[in-house]
Coordinates of C-alpha atoms and ligand atoms in Angstrom, one line a residue:
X1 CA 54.7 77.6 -160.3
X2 CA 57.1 76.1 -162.2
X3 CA 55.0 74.0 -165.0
X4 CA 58.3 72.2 -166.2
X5 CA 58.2 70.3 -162.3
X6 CA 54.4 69.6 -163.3
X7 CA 54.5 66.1 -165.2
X8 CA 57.6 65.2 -162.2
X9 CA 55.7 66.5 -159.3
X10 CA 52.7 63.9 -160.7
X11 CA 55.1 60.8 -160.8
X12 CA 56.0 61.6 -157.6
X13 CA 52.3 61.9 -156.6
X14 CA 51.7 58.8 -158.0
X15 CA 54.5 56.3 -156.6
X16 CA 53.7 58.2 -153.2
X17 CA 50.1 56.7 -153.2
X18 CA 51.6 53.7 -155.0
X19 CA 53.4 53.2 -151.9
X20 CA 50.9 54.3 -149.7
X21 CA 48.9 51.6 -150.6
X22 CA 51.6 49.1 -150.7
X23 CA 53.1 49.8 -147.7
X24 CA 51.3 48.5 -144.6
X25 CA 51.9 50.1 -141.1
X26 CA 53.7 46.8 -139.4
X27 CA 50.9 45.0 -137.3
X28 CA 48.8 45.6 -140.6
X29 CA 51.0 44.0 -142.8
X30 CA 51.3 41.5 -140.2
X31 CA 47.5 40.4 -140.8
X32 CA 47.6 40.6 -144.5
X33 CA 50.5 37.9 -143.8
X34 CA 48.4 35.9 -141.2
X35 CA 45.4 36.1 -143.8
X36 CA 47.8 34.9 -146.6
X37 CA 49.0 32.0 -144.5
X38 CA 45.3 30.9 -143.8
X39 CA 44.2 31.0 -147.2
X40 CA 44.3 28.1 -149.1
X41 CA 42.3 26.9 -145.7
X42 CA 39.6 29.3 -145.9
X43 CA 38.9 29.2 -149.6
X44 CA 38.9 25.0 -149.1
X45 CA 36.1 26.1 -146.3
X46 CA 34.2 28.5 -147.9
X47 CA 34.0 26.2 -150.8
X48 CA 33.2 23.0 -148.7
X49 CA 30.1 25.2 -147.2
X50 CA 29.3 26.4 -150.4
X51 CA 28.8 23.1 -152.0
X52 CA 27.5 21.6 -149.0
X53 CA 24.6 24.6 -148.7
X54 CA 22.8 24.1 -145.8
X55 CA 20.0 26.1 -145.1
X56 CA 18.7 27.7 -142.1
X57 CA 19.4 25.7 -138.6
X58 CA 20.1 22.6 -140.6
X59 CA 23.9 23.9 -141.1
X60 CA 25.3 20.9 -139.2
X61 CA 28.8 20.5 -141.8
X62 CA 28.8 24.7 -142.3
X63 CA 29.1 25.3 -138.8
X64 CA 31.6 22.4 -137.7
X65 CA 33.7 23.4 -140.6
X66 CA 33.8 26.8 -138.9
X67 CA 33.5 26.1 -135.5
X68 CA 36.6 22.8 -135.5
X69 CA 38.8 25.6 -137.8
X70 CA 38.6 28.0 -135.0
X71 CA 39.1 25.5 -132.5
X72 CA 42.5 24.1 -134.1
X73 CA 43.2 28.0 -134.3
X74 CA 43.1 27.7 -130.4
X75 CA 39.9 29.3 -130.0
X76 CA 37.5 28.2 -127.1
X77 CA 34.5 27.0 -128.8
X78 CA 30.9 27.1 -127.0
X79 CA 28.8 25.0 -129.2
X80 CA 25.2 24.9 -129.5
X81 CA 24.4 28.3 -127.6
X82 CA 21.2 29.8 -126.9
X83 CA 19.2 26.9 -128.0
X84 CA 20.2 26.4 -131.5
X85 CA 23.0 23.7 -132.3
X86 CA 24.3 25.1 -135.3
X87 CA 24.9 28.4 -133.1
X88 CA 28.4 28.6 -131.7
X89 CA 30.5 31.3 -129.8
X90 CA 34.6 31.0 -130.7
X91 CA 36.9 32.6 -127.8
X92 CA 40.5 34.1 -127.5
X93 CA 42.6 36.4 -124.7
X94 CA 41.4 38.1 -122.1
X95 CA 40.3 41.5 -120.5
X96 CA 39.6 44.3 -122.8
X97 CA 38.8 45.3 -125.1
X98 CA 36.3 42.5 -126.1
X99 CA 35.7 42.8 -129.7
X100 CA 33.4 40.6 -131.8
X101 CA 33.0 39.1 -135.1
X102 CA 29.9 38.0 -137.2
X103 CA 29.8 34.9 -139.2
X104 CA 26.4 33.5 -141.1
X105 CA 26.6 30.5 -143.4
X106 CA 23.1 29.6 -144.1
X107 CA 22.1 29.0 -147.5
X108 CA 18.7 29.5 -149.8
X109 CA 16.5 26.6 -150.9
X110 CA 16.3 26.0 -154.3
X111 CA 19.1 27.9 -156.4
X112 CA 21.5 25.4 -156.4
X113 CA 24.2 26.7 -159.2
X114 CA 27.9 25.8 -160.6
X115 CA 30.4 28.1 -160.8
X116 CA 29.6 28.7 -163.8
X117 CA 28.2 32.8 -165.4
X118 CA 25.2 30.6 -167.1
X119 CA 22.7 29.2 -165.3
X120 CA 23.3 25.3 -164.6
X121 CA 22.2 23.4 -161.4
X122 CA 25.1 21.8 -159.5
X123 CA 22.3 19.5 -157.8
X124 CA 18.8 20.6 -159.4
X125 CA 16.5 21.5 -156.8
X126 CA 18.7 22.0 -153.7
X127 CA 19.6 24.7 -151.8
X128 CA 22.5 27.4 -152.9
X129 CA 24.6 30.2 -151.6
X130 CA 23.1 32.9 -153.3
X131 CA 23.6 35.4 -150.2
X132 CA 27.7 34.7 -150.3
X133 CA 27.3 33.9 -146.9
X134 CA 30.0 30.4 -147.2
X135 CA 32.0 33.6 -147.5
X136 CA 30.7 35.8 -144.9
X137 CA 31.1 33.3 -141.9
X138 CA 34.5 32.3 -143.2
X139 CA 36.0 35.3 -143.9
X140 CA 34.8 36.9 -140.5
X141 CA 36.9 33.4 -139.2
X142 CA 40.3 34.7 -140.9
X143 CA 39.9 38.0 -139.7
X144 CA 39.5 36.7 -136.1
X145 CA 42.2 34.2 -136.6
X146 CA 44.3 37.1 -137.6
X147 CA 43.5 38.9 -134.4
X148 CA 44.3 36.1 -132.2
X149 CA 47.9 35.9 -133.9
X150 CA 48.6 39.4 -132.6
X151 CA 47.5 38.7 -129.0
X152 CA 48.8 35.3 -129.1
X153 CA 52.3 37.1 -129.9
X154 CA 51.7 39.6 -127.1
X155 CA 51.3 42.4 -129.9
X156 CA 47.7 43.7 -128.8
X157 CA 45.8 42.8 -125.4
X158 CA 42.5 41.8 -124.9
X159 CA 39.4 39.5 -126.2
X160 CA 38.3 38.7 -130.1
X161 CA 35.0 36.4 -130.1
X162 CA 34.0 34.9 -133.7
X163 CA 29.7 34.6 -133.3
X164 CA 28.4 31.7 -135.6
X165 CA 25.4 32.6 -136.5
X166 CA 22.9 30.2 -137.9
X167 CA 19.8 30.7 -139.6
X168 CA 19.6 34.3 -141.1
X169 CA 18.0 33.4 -144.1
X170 CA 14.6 32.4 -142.4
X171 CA 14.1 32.5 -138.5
X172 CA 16.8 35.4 -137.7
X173 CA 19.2 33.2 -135.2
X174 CA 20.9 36.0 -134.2
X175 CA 17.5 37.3 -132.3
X176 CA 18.1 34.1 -129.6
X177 CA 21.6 34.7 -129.1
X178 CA 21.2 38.2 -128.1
X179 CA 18.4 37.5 -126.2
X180 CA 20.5 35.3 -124.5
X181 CA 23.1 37.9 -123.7
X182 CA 26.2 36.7 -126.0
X183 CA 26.7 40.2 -126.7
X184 CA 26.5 42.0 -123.2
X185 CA 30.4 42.3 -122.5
X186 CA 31.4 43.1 -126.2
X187 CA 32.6 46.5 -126.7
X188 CA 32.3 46.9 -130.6
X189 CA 31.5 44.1 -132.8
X190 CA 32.1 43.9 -136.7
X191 CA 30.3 42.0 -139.3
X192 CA 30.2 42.9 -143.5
X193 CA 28.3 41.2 -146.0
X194 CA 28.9 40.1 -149.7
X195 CA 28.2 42.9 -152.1
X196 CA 28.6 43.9 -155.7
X197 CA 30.6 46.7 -154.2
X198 CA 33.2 47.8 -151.5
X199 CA 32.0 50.2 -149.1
X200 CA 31.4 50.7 -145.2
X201 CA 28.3 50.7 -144.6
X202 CA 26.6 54.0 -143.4
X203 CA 23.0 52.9 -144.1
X204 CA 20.3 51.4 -141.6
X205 CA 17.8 48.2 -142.8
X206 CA 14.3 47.6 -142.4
X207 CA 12.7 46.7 -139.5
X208 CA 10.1 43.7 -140.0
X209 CA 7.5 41.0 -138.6
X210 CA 7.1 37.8 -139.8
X211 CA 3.8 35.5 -138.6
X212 CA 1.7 32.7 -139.7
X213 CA -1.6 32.9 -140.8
X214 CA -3.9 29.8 -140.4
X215 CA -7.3 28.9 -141.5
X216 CA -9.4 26.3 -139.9
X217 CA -12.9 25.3 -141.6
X218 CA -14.2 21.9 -142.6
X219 CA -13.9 19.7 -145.4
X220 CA -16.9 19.0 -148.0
X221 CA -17.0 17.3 -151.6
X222 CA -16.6 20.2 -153.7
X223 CA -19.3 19.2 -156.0
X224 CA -21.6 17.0 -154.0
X225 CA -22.2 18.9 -151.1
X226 CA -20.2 22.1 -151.0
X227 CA -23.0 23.6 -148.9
X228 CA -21.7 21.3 -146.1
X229 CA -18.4 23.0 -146.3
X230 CA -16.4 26.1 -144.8
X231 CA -13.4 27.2 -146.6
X232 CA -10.4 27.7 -145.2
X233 CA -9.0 28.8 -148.6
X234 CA -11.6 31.5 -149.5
X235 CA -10.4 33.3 -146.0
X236 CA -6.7 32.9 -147.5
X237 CA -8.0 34.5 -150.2
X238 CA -9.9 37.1 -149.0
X239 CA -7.0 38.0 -146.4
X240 CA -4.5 38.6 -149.1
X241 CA -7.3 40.8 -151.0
X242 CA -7.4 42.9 -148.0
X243 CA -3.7 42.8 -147.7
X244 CA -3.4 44.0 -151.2
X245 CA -6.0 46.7 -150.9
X246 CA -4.2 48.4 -147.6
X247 CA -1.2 49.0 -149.7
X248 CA -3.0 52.0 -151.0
X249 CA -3.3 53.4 -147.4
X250 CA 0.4 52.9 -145.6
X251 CA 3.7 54.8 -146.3
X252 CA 6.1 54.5 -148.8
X253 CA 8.3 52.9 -146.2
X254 CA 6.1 50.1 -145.8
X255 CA 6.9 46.7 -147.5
X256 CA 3.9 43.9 -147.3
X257 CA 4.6 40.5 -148.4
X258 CA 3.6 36.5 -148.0
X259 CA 3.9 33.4 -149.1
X260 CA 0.9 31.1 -149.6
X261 CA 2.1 28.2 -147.8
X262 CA -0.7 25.8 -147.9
X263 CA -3.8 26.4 -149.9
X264 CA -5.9 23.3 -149.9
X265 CA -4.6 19.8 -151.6
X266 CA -7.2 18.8 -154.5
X267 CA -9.6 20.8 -156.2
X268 CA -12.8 18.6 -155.6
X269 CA -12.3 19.1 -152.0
X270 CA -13.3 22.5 -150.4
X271 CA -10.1 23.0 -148.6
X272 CA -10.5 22.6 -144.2
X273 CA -7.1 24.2 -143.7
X274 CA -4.9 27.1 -145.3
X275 CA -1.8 28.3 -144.0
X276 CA 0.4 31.5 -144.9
X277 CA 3.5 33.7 -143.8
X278 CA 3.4 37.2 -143.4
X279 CA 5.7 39.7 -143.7
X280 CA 5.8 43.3 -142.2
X281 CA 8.1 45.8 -143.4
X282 CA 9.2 49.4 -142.5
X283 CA 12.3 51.5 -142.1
X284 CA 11.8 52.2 -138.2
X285 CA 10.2 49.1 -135.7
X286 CA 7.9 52.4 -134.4
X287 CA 6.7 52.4 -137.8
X288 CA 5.8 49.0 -138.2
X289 CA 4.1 48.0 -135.2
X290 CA 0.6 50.2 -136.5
X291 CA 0.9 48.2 -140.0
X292 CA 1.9 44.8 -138.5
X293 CA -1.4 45.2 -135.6
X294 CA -3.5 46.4 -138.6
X295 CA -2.5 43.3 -140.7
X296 CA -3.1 40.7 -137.9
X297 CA -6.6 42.5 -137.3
X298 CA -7.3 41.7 -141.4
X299 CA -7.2 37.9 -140.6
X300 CA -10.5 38.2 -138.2
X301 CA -12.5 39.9 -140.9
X302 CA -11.5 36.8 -143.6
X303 CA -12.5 34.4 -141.1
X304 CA -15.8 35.9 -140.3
X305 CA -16.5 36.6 -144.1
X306 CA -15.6 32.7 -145.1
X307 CA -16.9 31.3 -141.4
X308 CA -13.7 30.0 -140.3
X309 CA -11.8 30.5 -137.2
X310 CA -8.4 31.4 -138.0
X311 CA -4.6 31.6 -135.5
X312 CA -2.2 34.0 -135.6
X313 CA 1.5 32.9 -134.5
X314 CA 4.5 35.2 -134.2
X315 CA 7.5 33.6 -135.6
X316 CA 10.1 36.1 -135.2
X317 CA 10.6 40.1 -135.6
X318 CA 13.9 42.1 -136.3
X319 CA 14.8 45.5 -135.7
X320 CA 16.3 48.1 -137.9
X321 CA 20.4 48.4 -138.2
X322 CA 21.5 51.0 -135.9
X323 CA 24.6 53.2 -137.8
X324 CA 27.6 53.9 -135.9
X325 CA 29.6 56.5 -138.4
X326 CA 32.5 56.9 -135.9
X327 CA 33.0 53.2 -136.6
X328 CA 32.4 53.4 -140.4
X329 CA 35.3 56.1 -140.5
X330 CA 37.8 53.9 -139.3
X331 CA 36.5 50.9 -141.6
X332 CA 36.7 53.3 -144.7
X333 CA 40.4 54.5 -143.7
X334 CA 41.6 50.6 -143.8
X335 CA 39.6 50.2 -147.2
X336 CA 41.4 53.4 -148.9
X337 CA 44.8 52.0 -147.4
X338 CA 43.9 48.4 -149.0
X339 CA 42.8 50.2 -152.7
X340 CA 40.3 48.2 -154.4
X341 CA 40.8 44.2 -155.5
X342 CA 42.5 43.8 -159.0
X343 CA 40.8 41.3 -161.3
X344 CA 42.1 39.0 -163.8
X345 CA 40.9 39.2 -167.5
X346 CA 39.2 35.6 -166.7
X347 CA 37.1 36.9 -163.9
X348 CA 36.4 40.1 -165.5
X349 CA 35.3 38.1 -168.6
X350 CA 33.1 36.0 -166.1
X351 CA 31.3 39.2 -164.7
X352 CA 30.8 40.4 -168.0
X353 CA 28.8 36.9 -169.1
X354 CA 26.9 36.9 -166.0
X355 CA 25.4 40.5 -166.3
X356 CA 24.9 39.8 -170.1
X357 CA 22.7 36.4 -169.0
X358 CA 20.9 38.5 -166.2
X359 CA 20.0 41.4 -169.1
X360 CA 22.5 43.8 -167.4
X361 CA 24.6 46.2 -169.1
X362 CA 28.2 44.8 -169.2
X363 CA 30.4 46.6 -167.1
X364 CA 32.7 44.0 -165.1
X365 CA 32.9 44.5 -161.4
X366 CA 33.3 47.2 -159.7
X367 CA 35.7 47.5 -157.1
X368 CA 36.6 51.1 -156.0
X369 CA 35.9 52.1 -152.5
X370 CA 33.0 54.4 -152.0
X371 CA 33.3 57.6 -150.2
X372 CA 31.3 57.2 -147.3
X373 CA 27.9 58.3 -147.8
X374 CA 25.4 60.6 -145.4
X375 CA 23.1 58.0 -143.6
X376 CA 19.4 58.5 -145.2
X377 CA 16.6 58.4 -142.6
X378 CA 14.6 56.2 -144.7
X379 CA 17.2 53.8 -146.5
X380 CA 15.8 51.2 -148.9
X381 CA 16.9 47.7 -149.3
X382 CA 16.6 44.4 -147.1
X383 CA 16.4 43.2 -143.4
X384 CA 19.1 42.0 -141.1
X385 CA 19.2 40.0 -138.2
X386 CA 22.8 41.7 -137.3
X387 CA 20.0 45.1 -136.5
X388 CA 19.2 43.5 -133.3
X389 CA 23.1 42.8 -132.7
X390 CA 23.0 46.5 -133.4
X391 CA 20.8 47.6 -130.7
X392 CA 22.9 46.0 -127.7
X393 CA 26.4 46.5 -129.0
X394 CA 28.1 49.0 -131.2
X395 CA 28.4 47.3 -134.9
X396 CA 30.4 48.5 -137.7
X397 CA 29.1 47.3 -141.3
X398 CA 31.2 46.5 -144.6
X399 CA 30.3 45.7 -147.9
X400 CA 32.6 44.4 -149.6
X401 CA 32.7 42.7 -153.8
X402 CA 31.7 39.1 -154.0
X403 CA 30.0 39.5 -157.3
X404 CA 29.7 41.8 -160.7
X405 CA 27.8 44.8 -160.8
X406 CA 23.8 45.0 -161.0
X407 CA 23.8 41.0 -160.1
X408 CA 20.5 39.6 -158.6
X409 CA 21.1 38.9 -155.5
X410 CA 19.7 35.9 -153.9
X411 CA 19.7 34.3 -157.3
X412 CA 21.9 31.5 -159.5
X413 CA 25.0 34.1 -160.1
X414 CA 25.3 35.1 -156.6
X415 CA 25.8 31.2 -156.0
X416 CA 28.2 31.3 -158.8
X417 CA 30.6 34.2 -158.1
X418 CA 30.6 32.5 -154.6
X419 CA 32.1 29.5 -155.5
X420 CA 35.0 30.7 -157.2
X421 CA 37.8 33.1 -157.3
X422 CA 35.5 36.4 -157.5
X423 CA 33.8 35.1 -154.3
X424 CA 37.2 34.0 -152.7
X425 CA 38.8 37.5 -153.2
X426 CA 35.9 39.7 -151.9
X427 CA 36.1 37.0 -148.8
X428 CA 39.7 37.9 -148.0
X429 CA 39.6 41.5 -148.6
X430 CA 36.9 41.6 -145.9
X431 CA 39.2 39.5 -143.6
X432 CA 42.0 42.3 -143.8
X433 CA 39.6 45.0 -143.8
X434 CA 38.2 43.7 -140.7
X435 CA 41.3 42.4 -138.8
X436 CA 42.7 46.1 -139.8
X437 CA 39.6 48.3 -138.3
X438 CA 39.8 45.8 -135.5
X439 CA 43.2 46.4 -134.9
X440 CA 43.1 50.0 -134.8
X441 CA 40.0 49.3 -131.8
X442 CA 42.4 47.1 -129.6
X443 CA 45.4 49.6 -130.1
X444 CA 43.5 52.7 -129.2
X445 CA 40.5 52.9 -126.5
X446 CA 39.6 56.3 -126.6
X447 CA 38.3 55.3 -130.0
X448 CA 36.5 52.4 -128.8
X449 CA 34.8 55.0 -126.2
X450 CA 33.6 57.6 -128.9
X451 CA 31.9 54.0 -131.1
X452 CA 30.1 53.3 -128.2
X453 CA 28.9 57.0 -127.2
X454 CA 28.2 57.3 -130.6
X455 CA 26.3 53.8 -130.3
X456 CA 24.2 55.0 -126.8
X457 CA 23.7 58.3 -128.2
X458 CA 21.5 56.7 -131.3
X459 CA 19.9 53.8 -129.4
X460 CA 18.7 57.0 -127.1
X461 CA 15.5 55.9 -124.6
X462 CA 14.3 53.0 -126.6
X463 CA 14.6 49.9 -124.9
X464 CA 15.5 46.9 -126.9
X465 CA 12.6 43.5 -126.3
X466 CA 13.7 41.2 -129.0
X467 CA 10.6 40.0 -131.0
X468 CA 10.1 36.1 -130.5
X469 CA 7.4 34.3 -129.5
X470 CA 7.7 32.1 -126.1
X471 CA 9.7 29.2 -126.2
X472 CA 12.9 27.6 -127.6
X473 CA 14.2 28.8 -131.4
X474 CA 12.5 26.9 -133.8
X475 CA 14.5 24.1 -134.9
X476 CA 13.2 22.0 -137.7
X477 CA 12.7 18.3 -136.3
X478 CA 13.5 15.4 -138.5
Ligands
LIG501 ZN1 22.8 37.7 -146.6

């Protein structure tokens, strides 16, 4: 070896990745244009749902915004599907492959925020986007629009389908529409979520139950004649004492939570009514169901201790993510040929503020792909609706930057990031990084076969029942 060549043989190592990065194979620079074009659109949409911040099946504005952007994109719109108006099912080509897209745009109650990297209500009290998802549903929306450009100009054949789906926040809206079938002719479908980093997404979520809890006894003066009185607020209590004491006895996988909805009005009243939500937790469903019986079978004991009668009501159940690694591969080759999103000394300077408000250490954002990881059996983390997508469709799963490092999610500076350029870049990169890993699907069907063995292969025996209770979704009445 020749050490002079060394420090020439490096530059030319380093304007060949240069250029690998720069330069895009043709129909993928062709999206990147597309996604440029649309842009000043999307941001104005993401922003309009982001200060609107509906929450779950009240998105009335989020979803027309999405669903009338699509349609002047020359989509087929299907509005109001599977029961739930905000729920809507965008359209274009034909024949196969039929790929599909997920879009939420639901937001939380109560974290309203500016843009801003302190903490200052834009209207105190009201719901926020502290999930990203005003970029989640509208960046899935520019992918797809990309997508129908290339069949539109004969460049790829077959069918893209944007799913808006409502409600993930609360009642898991993407249970109904897969109980409803919207998924059965989709070969692979794609979905990401805001993140404080950029990877595709090798790790399952956890499976869970939610139900209500209520407590019926009778009303007395607290004071005067107590003795007249049953409780329905001592059985609340005495429920979540025995939900407290079973955490001792289930597996680390388990996660037990509720939220004390209604616990009695007054205090000089002995309460005739108390209400709570329960949640069940675990890494597999086959591991929850035990725990989830177990907890239901608590609420008959605190009924009989404080003479009550209680009811149990299921309101919805999700299962685990199911991985598909063959479709992760291809998402993490389109990620290394993007290279991570370059921020200005502004938006680093904003990052920085937020993580020194939250208490974090001040390291910026981070915004180099991950290698792909191993998938853990027993991941930690959240729940996702897009899990039961998983189990009747193969899914591929990105993360992708929305906010700095180590932020809080579902807080104030998720809201923030969201609403401004931080938010608006991690939204487009996951539009290219989608339209790209979909592109490679449409162009080559022998890799759309192995996602989908891969996809049978893990789903195995189990047969997918999608927990609801009977009835239509449960949309909030005015
Ligand atoms: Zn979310």
């Amino acid at each position: 070896m020749n050490y002079k060549l060394i420090p020439f043989l490096s530059i030319l190592l380093c304007s060949f990745m240069l250029s690998a990065q720069q330069k895009l194979p043709k129909k993928k620079a062709q999206i990147k244009k597309s996604i440029e074009n649309h842009q000043s659109d999307l941001i104005g949409i993401s922003d309009a749902i982001w200060a609107n911040a509906e929450t779950a099946f009240e998105e009335n504005e989020s979803s027309k915004l999405l669903a009338d952007y699509a349609e002047k994109n020359g989509f087929q719109v299907e509005r109001g599907v599977a029961g739930m108006p905000t729920a809507f099912v965008a359209t274009y080509g034909s024949g196969k492959p039929v790929i599909g897209v997920l879009g939420e745009f639901d937001a939380l109650p109560g974290i309203s925020q500016k843009a801003l990297p302190t903490k200052e209500a834009l209207d105190e009290g009201a719901a926020g986007h502290g999930c990203g998802h005003n970029l989640f549903g509208t960046g899935s929306l520019g992918a797809a629009i990309a997508i129908k450009e290339l069949i539109e100009q004969g460049k790829i054949k077959g069918t893209i389908k944007f799913f808006g789906t409502p409600s993930e926040e609360k009642y898991f809206g993407k249970i109904w529409m897969v109980n409803e079938g919207l998924w059965d002719d989709v070969d692979v479908n794609i979905s990401w979520h805001p993140s404080a980093e950029i990877k595709a997404d090798t790790q399952s979520s956890l499976a869970l139950v939610d139900f209500k809890v209520e407590f019926f006894g009778q009303a007395a003066h607290a004071s005067a004649d107590p003795w007249n009185g049953r409780s329905a607020s001592d059985a609340l209590e005495l429920y979540t004492a025995g939900i407290n004491y079973y955490r001792e006895h289930v597996k680390p996988t388990v996660r037990m939570h509720y939220h004390i909805q209604d616990g009695g009005q007054v205090v000089n009243v002995v309460p005739d009514y108390a209400r709570l939500w329960v949640r069940v937790r675990d890494t597999k469903r086959s591991g929850l169901m035990p725990v989830y019986e177990r907890v239901m079978e608590m609420a008959e004991g605190a009924a009989i201790l404080a003479n009550v009668d209680y009811k149990i009501s299921l309101i919805s159940g999700i299962y685990e993510l199911l991985v598909n690694r063959t479709g992760e591969e291809v998402m993490q080759k389109n990620l290394e040929l993007l290279g991570p999103i370059n921020y200005t000394t502004e938006e680093i300077a904003f990052g920085k503020k937020i993580q020194e408000v939250t208490g974090k250490e001040q390291v910026g954002m981070d915004s180099k792909i991950k290698p792909l990881e191993d998938t853990k059996e027993h991941p930690g983390g959240g729940s996702t609706d897009v899990g039961d997508v998983s189990w009747n469709v193969a899914n591929i799963n990105l993360g992708v930057t929305t906010a700095p490092k180590d932020t809080p999610w579902h807080s104030w500076a998720v809201v923030a990031c969201g609403g401004m350029s931080i938010g608006h870049k991690g939204m487009l990169y996951a539009s290219n990084a989608m339209a790209m890993t979909m592109l490679d699907l449409f162009e080559d069907p022998k890799l759309v076969k192995s996602i989908k063995d891969e996809y049978l292969e893990r789903k195995g025996k189990e047969v997918y029942k999608a927990i609801i209770p009977e009835g239509p979704p449960p949309i909030p009445t005015k």
